[in-house]
Amino acid sequence: MDGDEKGTSLGIEVFAHVLLRRWRLIALVTVVGLLASAAYLALAPREYTASTTVNLTVISTEPFAGRSAPSSLLDEQEEKAIAQSFVVASRAAEDQRLGMSAREIRRASTVSTSSGAAVVTVNFTANSAERAAAGADAVAGAYLSFRQDRAAERITQLVEGLDGRIEELTEQIVEIDGELDRLDADSSSRAQLASEREQRETELTNFLGQRNGLQGVDTAPGVVLSSAEDSSVDVAPSARLTLLTGLAAGLVLGVLVAFVRDLRDRRLRSADELGRAFGAPVLSEVGEADGVIPARGADADALRVARERILVSLGAGATVLVVDACHEGQVSSLPLNLAVLTAQAGIDVQLITPEESSRTRSRLDDVLGPDGDDVEMSSSGGSLTFFGATDGHVGAHADPLLTTQTARAIHEAGERTITFVVLTMEAYHGSILAALRHTSAVILVGSEGVTTRAEIRWLRDEAEAMGAAVLGAIVKRPNRGVSRRSRGQRARSHRTRFPDRSRSAARTATPSTVSVPS
């Protein structure tokens, strides 16, 4: 459970960190999406859709005697087919306000039903609101008109059929009456003719009732519930919906682009990312305000934090490889100040910088003095020794940086001496591996936004393969302004007095300069 919660928390933290780091890119893509939707609104043709809703009535000979709901007496598919038929479109085309053919009207109109088929809605799309409203009303009116005319025609046809049958029955009754008048009262045929006459009268009565019922049918097709002119007109594309869609699409795309950009970006943007990639804790974060040696203020305090965490893991006589991945073109001041502050803690420190040793030695003049390479740094006995190899042409050695003198200096260091071997990430990979072979632990010095994921993973894998302990990373932050707390720390640090750095001749070494191609 704890592992799942930690993984979830880490995922949310990484997600939020990417969003905060790439917020400008996300905002830019979001604005582009919004502008694209605005451009679409400006260029895309507008379509206006108006609707007319009608309520159909059931045409029946018994309008008040039916027990079923009107919707059950109407066929939904039939009514939709009629409303969208060419006949109805032809009638609507007669409206002079439209100026459209029946084929165009059919393409521009759609029909939907509700409550079974009792309520029919006619939608009409045109290039203007007035034309759309006129089209919807015209199609709805033509539909009701056609429905009424068809009902009237069917009733007329039925009535004409009944009239013919009534006329035939009337003629038959007249003929029977004539025959009855000619027969005697006691004739045997009289009873049969009387029965036939009664049957014809019954049929005539039924047909007369049917005809009267059909003639009384109300052929009103329905009523308009809401006309298009009285209703709102929908506009497509909708300005609000289109802008919101463009904004949302730009935001989603911006987030995706931010994560893709972040995955493709090899540089590590924060101390947390650098620590995760290195697979080791972040020992300290240093602002590196001025890069002076010795460090002062908040930088010195941060490096002292790193020093104490390192000393907890190191034993007497340890040799540590410090790999500088700040990419400043030379060894940065962080590993040099780390060595100085460690010596100030009362520990004998040997500092070896195989790359451009003479240049590094000159940067330590304020600590070692112009004439010495070994100086006492603490009243408790700690000293700092700077070593630079001078053992001839590098081609005569197994490695251009880790020469014979350098290797001897590492292995002959005192039992209570901590040796810091400092190499930049630009050094030969073979030299870094050779240094790993001669050391027992490794520390990474990286810079936010500069150090890459690939290089520190390579260092971590090689260190693990060669059995060197990965102690952690010291991270240099870019200056983002000075907080109140930092200002307070810097003020207090200025009041701190460094121990007296008197020179000592405990050990001497001659610096030499080794040029390493980039």
XYZ file of C-alpha atoms in Angstrom:
518
model
C 0.000 0.000 0.000
C 2.784 2.417 0.942
C 4.577 1.654 -2.320
C 1.420 2.297 -4.339
C 0.814 5.591 -2.529
C 4.432 6.615 -3.052
C 4.265 5.758 -6.755
C 1.005 7.667 -7.146
C 2.418 10.660 -5.284
C 5.553 10.592 -7.416
C 3.485 10.400 -10.606
C 1.370 13.387 -9.578
C 4.482 15.293 -8.576
C 6.165 14.636 -11.937
C 2.957 15.544 -13.781
C 2.596 18.823 -11.890
C 6.283 19.598 -12.323
C 6.083 19.173 -16.094
C 2.995 21.391 -16.263
C 4.633 24.113 -14.202
C 7.886 23.934 -16.148
C 6.204 23.946 -19.560
C 3.362 26.336 -18.773
C 4.525 28.821 -21.392
C 4.427 26.148 -24.095
C 1.003 24.980 -22.920
C -0.291 28.554 -22.911
C 1.127 29.164 -26.386
C -0.500 26.056 -27.877
C -3.778 26.912 -26.105
C -3.751 30.414 -27.600
C -2.986 28.919 -31.020
C -6.008 26.614 -30.641
C -8.176 29.574 -29.677
C -6.923 31.621 -32.640
C -7.473 28.674 -34.983
C -11.093 28.368 -33.834
C -11.559 32.132 -34.270
C -10.117 31.918 -37.780
C -12.462 29.036 -38.543
C -15.398 31.129 -37.385
C -14.281 33.984 -39.628
C -13.759 31.823 -42.722
C -16.379 29.080 -42.406
C -19.812 29.804 -43.978
C -22.580 30.267 -41.461
C -25.592 27.981 -41.525
C -28.878 28.923 -39.845
C -31.373 26.276 -38.769
C -34.981 27.151 -37.908
C -37.640 24.778 -36.556
C -41.409 24.624 -36.813
C -43.318 22.236 -34.548
C -46.806 20.955 -35.378
C -49.246 18.770 -33.467
C -51.030 16.278 -35.710
C -54.684 15.367 -35.255
C -56.146 11.944 -36.005
C -58.706 12.083 -38.812
C -61.523 9.755 -37.644
C -65.259 9.358 -38.159
C -65.675 9.105 -34.371
C -63.399 11.816 -32.966
C -64.880 11.652 -29.463
C -65.559 7.915 -29.141
C -62.010 6.566 -29.588
C -60.464 4.906 -26.562
C -56.846 4.929 -27.854
C -54.412 7.829 -27.686
C -53.967 9.714 -30.966
C -50.263 8.833 -31.050
C -51.136 5.135 -31.248
C -53.208 5.766 -34.374
C -50.365 7.481 -36.241
C -47.433 5.763 -37.945
C -44.146 7.508 -37.187
C -42.232 6.350 -40.246
C -45.147 7.152 -42.543
C -45.508 10.678 -41.208
C -41.740 11.348 -41.540
C -41.772 9.975 -45.091
C -44.664 12.228 -46.005
C -43.061 15.332 -44.494
C -39.823 14.676 -46.390
C -41.494 13.657 -49.640
C -40.964 15.354 -52.981
C -44.687 16.221 -53.130
C -44.468 18.276 -49.937
C -41.199 19.884 -51.125
C -42.879 20.814 -54.421
C -45.693 22.531 -52.568
C -43.183 24.392 -50.351
C -41.248 25.505 -53.462
C -44.294 27.521 -54.492
C -43.476 29.952 -51.669
C -41.981 32.995 -53.378
C -39.859 33.925 -50.337
C -37.645 30.861 -50.695
C -36.690 30.932 -54.344
C -35.546 27.300 -54.084
C -36.330 24.206 -56.071
C -38.040 21.156 -54.583
C -34.754 19.228 -54.695
C -32.947 21.972 -52.769
C -35.741 22.144 -50.212
C -35.544 18.388 -49.575
C -31.787 18.612 -48.987
C -32.214 21.571 -46.612
C -35.004 20.090 -44.466
C -35.086 17.332 -41.867
C -37.966 15.953 -39.837
C -38.103 14.523 -36.332
C -41.027 13.189 -34.306
C -41.876 12.834 -30.638
C -44.754 11.447 -28.550
C -45.080 8.650 -31.060
C -45.877 10.676 -34.151
C -48.269 13.196 -32.603
C -45.652 15.968 -32.607
C -43.604 16.599 -35.744
C -40.706 19.074 -35.909
C -39.539 20.384 -39.276
C -35.961 21.732 -39.363
C -34.770 23.868 -42.232
C -31.166 25.009 -42.859
C -30.300 28.035 -44.998
C -27.643 30.713 -45.346
C -29.690 33.338 -43.481
C -31.966 33.343 -40.462
C -34.914 34.807 -42.398
C -34.641 32.239 -45.157
C -34.346 29.380 -42.663
C -37.469 30.518 -40.793
C -39.411 30.942 -44.030
C -38.321 27.489 -45.222
C -39.332 25.731 -41.991
C -42.753 27.394 -41.974
C -43.242 26.686 -45.685
C -42.400 22.984 -45.387
C -44.570 22.575 -42.279
C -47.452 24.359 -43.989
C -47.083 22.259 -47.137
C -46.990 19.091 -45.010
C -50.219 19.980 -43.189
C -51.848 21.092 -46.406
C -50.923 17.838 -48.167
C -52.180 15.807 -45.208
C -55.524 17.641 -45.252
C -55.933 17.382 -49.029
C -55.129 13.676 -48.973
C -57.692 13.084 -46.212
C -60.307 15.070 -48.134
C -59.600 13.105 -51.310
C -59.927 9.785 -49.514
C -63.223 10.858 -47.923
C -64.533 12.052 -51.281
C -63.653 8.730 -52.870
C -65.385 6.807 -50.091
C -68.472 9.015 -50.246
C -68.687 8.584 -54.020
C -68.526 4.809 -53.598
C -71.237 4.911 -50.957
C -73.402 7.161 -53.171
C -73.228 4.615 -55.961
C -74.178 1.785 -53.638
C -77.030 3.828 -52.131
C -78.327 4.606 -55.593
C -78.297 0.920 -56.527
C -80.148 -0.085 -53.354
C -82.720 2.672 -53.883
C -83.395 1.441 -57.413
C -83.710 -2.143 -56.169
C -86.220 -1.104 -53.499
C -88.279 0.804 -56.088
C -88.358 -2.271 -58.333
C -89.419 -4.474 -55.438
C -92.176 -2.021 -54.528
C -93.456 -2.170 -58.113
C -93.572 -5.952 -58.099
C -95.360 -5.964 -54.737
C -98.045 -3.660 -56.147
C -98.653 -6.053 -59.017
C -98.986 -9.142 -56.829
C -102.151 -10.219 -55.108
C -102.309 -9.950 -51.383
C -102.497 -13.760 -50.985
C -99.643 -14.475 -53.444
C -96.904 -16.817 -52.190
C -94.159 -14.613 -53.774
C -95.215 -11.536 -51.852
C -93.614 -12.685 -48.610
C -90.256 -13.366 -50.280
C -90.243 -9.952 -51.985
C -91.098 -8.267 -48.705
C -88.137 -9.982 -47.052
C -85.786 -8.834 -49.825
C -87.128 -5.293 -49.545
C -86.480 -5.272 -45.794
C -82.905 -6.483 -46.356
C -82.260 -3.764 -48.943
C -83.656 -1.118 -46.586
C -81.321 -2.288 -43.845
C -78.306 -2.055 -46.162
C -79.450 1.333 -47.390
C -79.738 2.581 -43.830
C -76.194 1.386 -43.034
C -74.707 3.032 -46.118
C -76.556 6.256 -45.442
C -75.133 6.271 -41.916
C -71.610 5.666 -43.210
C -71.956 8.452 -45.761
C -73.248 10.846 -43.157
C -70.340 9.918 -40.880
C -67.751 10.516 -43.603
C -69.323 13.817 -44.581
C -69.034 14.948 -40.982
C -65.343 14.053 -40.579
C -63.063 16.947 -39.555
C -60.139 16.934 -41.993
C -58.078 19.456 -40.068
C -54.515 17.969 -40.254
C -53.131 19.560 -37.092
C -52.065 22.813 -35.509
C -48.785 24.697 -35.411
C -47.434 24.665 -31.874
C -44.490 26.969 -32.558
C -43.602 28.609 -35.829
C -40.039 29.246 -36.933
C -40.567 32.990 -36.933
C -41.499 32.871 -33.245
C -38.648 30.531 -32.234
C -34.916 31.015 -31.911
C -32.658 30.154 -34.819
C -29.600 27.950 -34.282
C -26.374 29.117 -35.909
C -23.672 26.696 -37.023
C -20.854 26.860 -36.315
C -21.740 28.241 -32.900
C -19.300 30.974 -31.900
C -19.312 30.034 -28.223
C -19.080 26.292 -28.801
C -16.376 26.676 -31.443
C -14.239 28.948 -29.269
C -14.626 26.660 -26.254
C -13.752 23.649 -28.401
C -10.670 25.398 -29.777
C -9.648 26.419 -26.263
C -10.096 22.895 -24.872
C -8.388 21.257 -27.854
C -5.469 23.695 -27.596
C -5.135 23.016 -23.874
C -5.147 19.226 -24.327
C -2.750 19.453 -27.251
C -0.536 21.817 -25.265
C -0.312 19.325 -22.401
C 0.533 16.512 -24.819
C 3.158 18.631 -26.575
C 4.594 19.618 -23.194
C 5.033 15.988 -22.150
C 6.446 14.981 -25.539
C 8.849 17.923 -25.403
C 9.790 17.016 -21.866
C 10.483 13.393 -22.834
C 12.612 14.474 -25.786
C 14.494 17.037 -23.719
C 17.573 15.308 -22.322
C 18.287 18.072 -19.813
C 17.140 17.619 -16.229
C 15.217 20.624 -15.012
C 15.113 20.054 -11.258
C 17.063 18.536 -8.415
C 14.363 15.896 -7.937
C 14.643 14.787 -11.559
C 18.411 14.681 -11.323
C 18.274 12.625 -8.143
C 15.796 10.157 -9.645
C 17.858 9.749 -12.801
C 21.053 9.241 -10.780
C 19.322 6.816 -8.454
C 20.791 8.519 -5.389
C 19.756 11.222 -2.907
C 20.352 14.902 -3.525
C 22.986 15.851 -0.983
C 22.422 19.572 -1.333
C 21.165 22.301 -3.653
C 23.534 25.228 -4.158
C 22.614 28.567 -5.635
C 26.158 29.230 -6.922
C 25.669 32.979 -6.727
C 29.224 34.040 -7.548
C 31.351 30.883 -7.704
C 34.101 32.302 -5.521
C 36.558 30.110 -3.641
C 36.161 29.708 -0.724
C 32.343 29.688 -0.827
C 30.453 32.234 1.229
C 26.992 32.744 2.609
C 24.183 30.445 1.566
C 26.429 28.561 -0.888
C 28.872 27.672 1.869
C 26.030 26.565 4.142
C 24.545 24.332 1.421
C 27.930 22.740 0.731
C 28.443 22.163 4.449
C 25.169 20.235 4.454
C 26.487 18.098 1.584
C 29.804 17.653 3.426
C 28.149 16.296 6.571
C 26.016 13.872 4.584
C 29.073 12.651 2.700
C 31.183 12.203 5.840
C 28.503 9.999 7.353
C 28.981 7.538 4.471
C 32.782 7.768 4.117
C 35.361 5.948 6.188
C 38.953 6.939 6.979
C 41.215 6.982 3.956
C 38.349 7.085 1.452
C 38.876 8.079 -2.163
C 35.946 9.773 -3.870
C 35.471 10.508 -7.544
C 33.610 13.774 -8.067
C 32.218 14.029 -11.603
C 31.366 17.587 -12.593
C 28.495 17.689 -15.117
C 27.863 21.451 -14.982
C 29.499 21.885 -18.428
C 31.208 25.206 -17.646
C 34.260 24.453 -19.783
C 36.330 23.779 -16.657
C 35.933 22.288 -13.212
C 33.241 24.318 -11.481
C 33.757 25.844 -8.068
C 31.401 23.371 -6.331
C 33.783 20.373 -6.039
C 36.685 22.707 -5.168
C 34.686 24.371 -2.410
C 33.534 20.959 -1.191
C 37.170 19.969 -0.683
C 37.941 23.270 1.083
C 34.955 22.963 3.437
C 35.795 19.331 4.198
C 39.321 20.381 5.203
C 37.842 23.120 7.379
C 35.989 20.382 9.282
C 39.336 19.136 10.632
C 39.924 16.426 8.025
C 43.038 15.958 5.870
C 41.924 16.363 2.256
C 43.857 15.675 -0.930
C 42.419 17.383 -4.019
C 43.326 16.015 -7.448
C 42.085 17.651 -10.659
C 43.764 15.867 -13.603
C 42.231 18.244 -16.152
C 44.159 21.538 -16.497
C 45.695 21.240 -13.043
C 47.634 24.499 -13.280
C 44.518 26.457 -14.124
C 42.643 24.916 -11.215
C 45.626 25.577 -8.937
C 45.521 29.274 -9.784
C 41.844 29.429 -8.801
C 42.787 28.153 -5.335
C 45.273 30.962 -4.652
C 42.965 32.549 -2.082
C 42.990 29.277 -0.150
C 46.460 27.784 -0.722
C 48.384 30.954 -1.376
C 50.487 31.587 -4.468
C 53.481 29.536 -3.255
C 51.995 26.484 -1.555
C 50.028 23.358 -2.430
C 49.460 22.239 1.144
C 47.823 24.405 3.789
C 46.372 23.846 7.234
C 42.653 24.678 7.086
C 41.500 24.135 10.679
C 42.743 24.605 14.196
C 41.768 20.974 14.790
C 44.434 19.776 12.366
C 42.606 19.489 9.012
C 44.679 20.302 5.921
C 44.125 20.687 2.188
C 46.665 19.303 -0.278
C 46.434 20.059 -3.974
C 48.139 17.529 -6.232
C 49.075 17.964 -9.883
C 50.972 15.302 -11.830
C 54.194 16.113 -13.753
C 55.193 12.665 -14.956
C 55.989 13.407 -18.578
C 54.168 12.874 -21.860
C 50.685 11.472 -21.459
C 51.212 9.056 -24.342
C 53.583 7.060 -22.173
C 50.876 6.178 -19.680
C 47.855 3.918 -19.597
C 45.516 6.908 -19.376
C 46.058 10.547 -20.466
C 44.632 11.872 -17.164
C 45.048 9.148 -14.531
C 48.855 8.995 -14.922
C 51.327 7.010 -12.863
C 51.973 9.891 -10.434
C 48.234 10.479 -10.025
C 47.548 6.815 -9.296
C 50.458 6.743 -6.831
C 49.165 9.862 -5.065
C 45.723 8.230 -4.706
C 47.069 4.996 -3.227
C 49.731 6.605 -1.017
C 47.365 9.030 0.666
C 47.326 8.892 4.436
C 45.041 6.546 6.287
C 43.039 9.503 7.610
C 43.109 11.456 4.354
C 40.047 11.803 2.104
C 41.046 12.129 -1.542
C 38.745 13.967 -3.958
C 39.484 13.137 -7.625
C 37.604 15.703 -9.717
C 36.838 15.106 -13.408
C 34.421 16.869 -15.689
C 31.897 14.973 -17.762
C 33.767 16.213 -20.856
C 36.777 14.089 -19.905
C 37.530 10.897 -21.785
C 35.122 8.168 -20.754
C 38.117 5.891 -20.332
C 39.622 8.347 -17.845
C 36.371 8.432 -15.839
C 36.309 4.621 -15.768
C 39.959 4.549 -14.714
C 39.147 6.963 -11.893
C 36.254 4.717 -10.825
C 38.703 1.826 -10.653
C 40.950 3.790 -8.270
C 38.138 5.187 -6.069
C 35.580 3.690 -3.712
C 32.698 6.137 -4.146
C 31.331 8.627 -6.639
C 29.552 11.965 -6.281
C 27.810 13.820 -9.100
C 27.853 17.603 -9.363
C 25.077 18.661 -11.732
C 23.261 21.787 -12.829
C 19.542 22.225 -13.378
C 18.737 22.676 -17.044
C 22.285 21.711 -18.118
C 23.050 18.174 -16.969
C 21.507 15.503 -19.196
C 19.740 12.323 -18.245
C 21.880 10.120 -20.504
C 25.249 11.120 -19.063
C 24.370 10.642 -15.409
C 22.662 7.318 -16.111
C 25.831 6.214 -17.856
C 27.879 7.265 -14.807
C 25.509 5.481 -12.428
C 25.552 2.237 -14.431
C 29.337 2.265 -14.732
C 29.794 3.001 -11.032
C 27.496 0.151 -10.052
C 29.238 -2.203 -12.466
C 32.660 -1.349 -10.983
C 31.487 -1.578 -7.370
C 31.835 2.117 -6.525
C 29.286 3.413 -4.016
C 26.989 6.105 -5.410
C 26.802 8.645 -2.567
C 24.530 11.231 -4.144
C 24.381 14.448 -6.120
C 25.094 18.116 -5.463
C 22.837 20.240 -7.633
C 23.489 23.777 -8.795
C 20.374 25.891 -9.156
C 20.040 28.809 -11.549
C 19.518 32.101 -9.766
C 15.780 32.826 -9.501
C 16.021 35.771 -7.163
C 16.908 35.838 -3.498
C 14.253 34.887 -0.988
C 13.970 36.480 2.436
C 15.309 33.373 4.083
C 18.269 33.262 1.725
C 19.013 36.924 2.425
C 18.970 36.184 6.131
C 21.290 33.220 5.736
C 23.630 35.249 3.574
C 23.742 38.034 6.155
C 24.507 35.635 8.991
C 27.128 33.843 6.901
C 28.964 37.110 6.304
C 29.417 37.397 10.041
C 30.947 33.909 10.240
C 34.737 33.952 10.489
C 36.730 31.272 8.709
C 39.558 29.552 10.622
C 43.083 30.839 10.184
C 44.629 29.261 7.081
C 48.352 29.185 7.860
C 50.589 27.421 5.379
C 52.173 24.087 6.074
C 54.772 22.018 4.281
C 53.385 18.613 5.189
C 53.204 17.584 1.533
C 54.185 19.218 -1.733
C 53.274 18.454 -5.323
C 54.064 20.181 -8.535
C 51.011 21.082 -10.605
C 51.013 20.232 -14.261
C 48.658 21.096 -17.069
C 47.011 18.352 -19.115
C 45.029 19.414 -22.163
C 41.951 17.232 -22.851
C 40.108 17.644 -26.146
C 36.431 18.434 -25.738
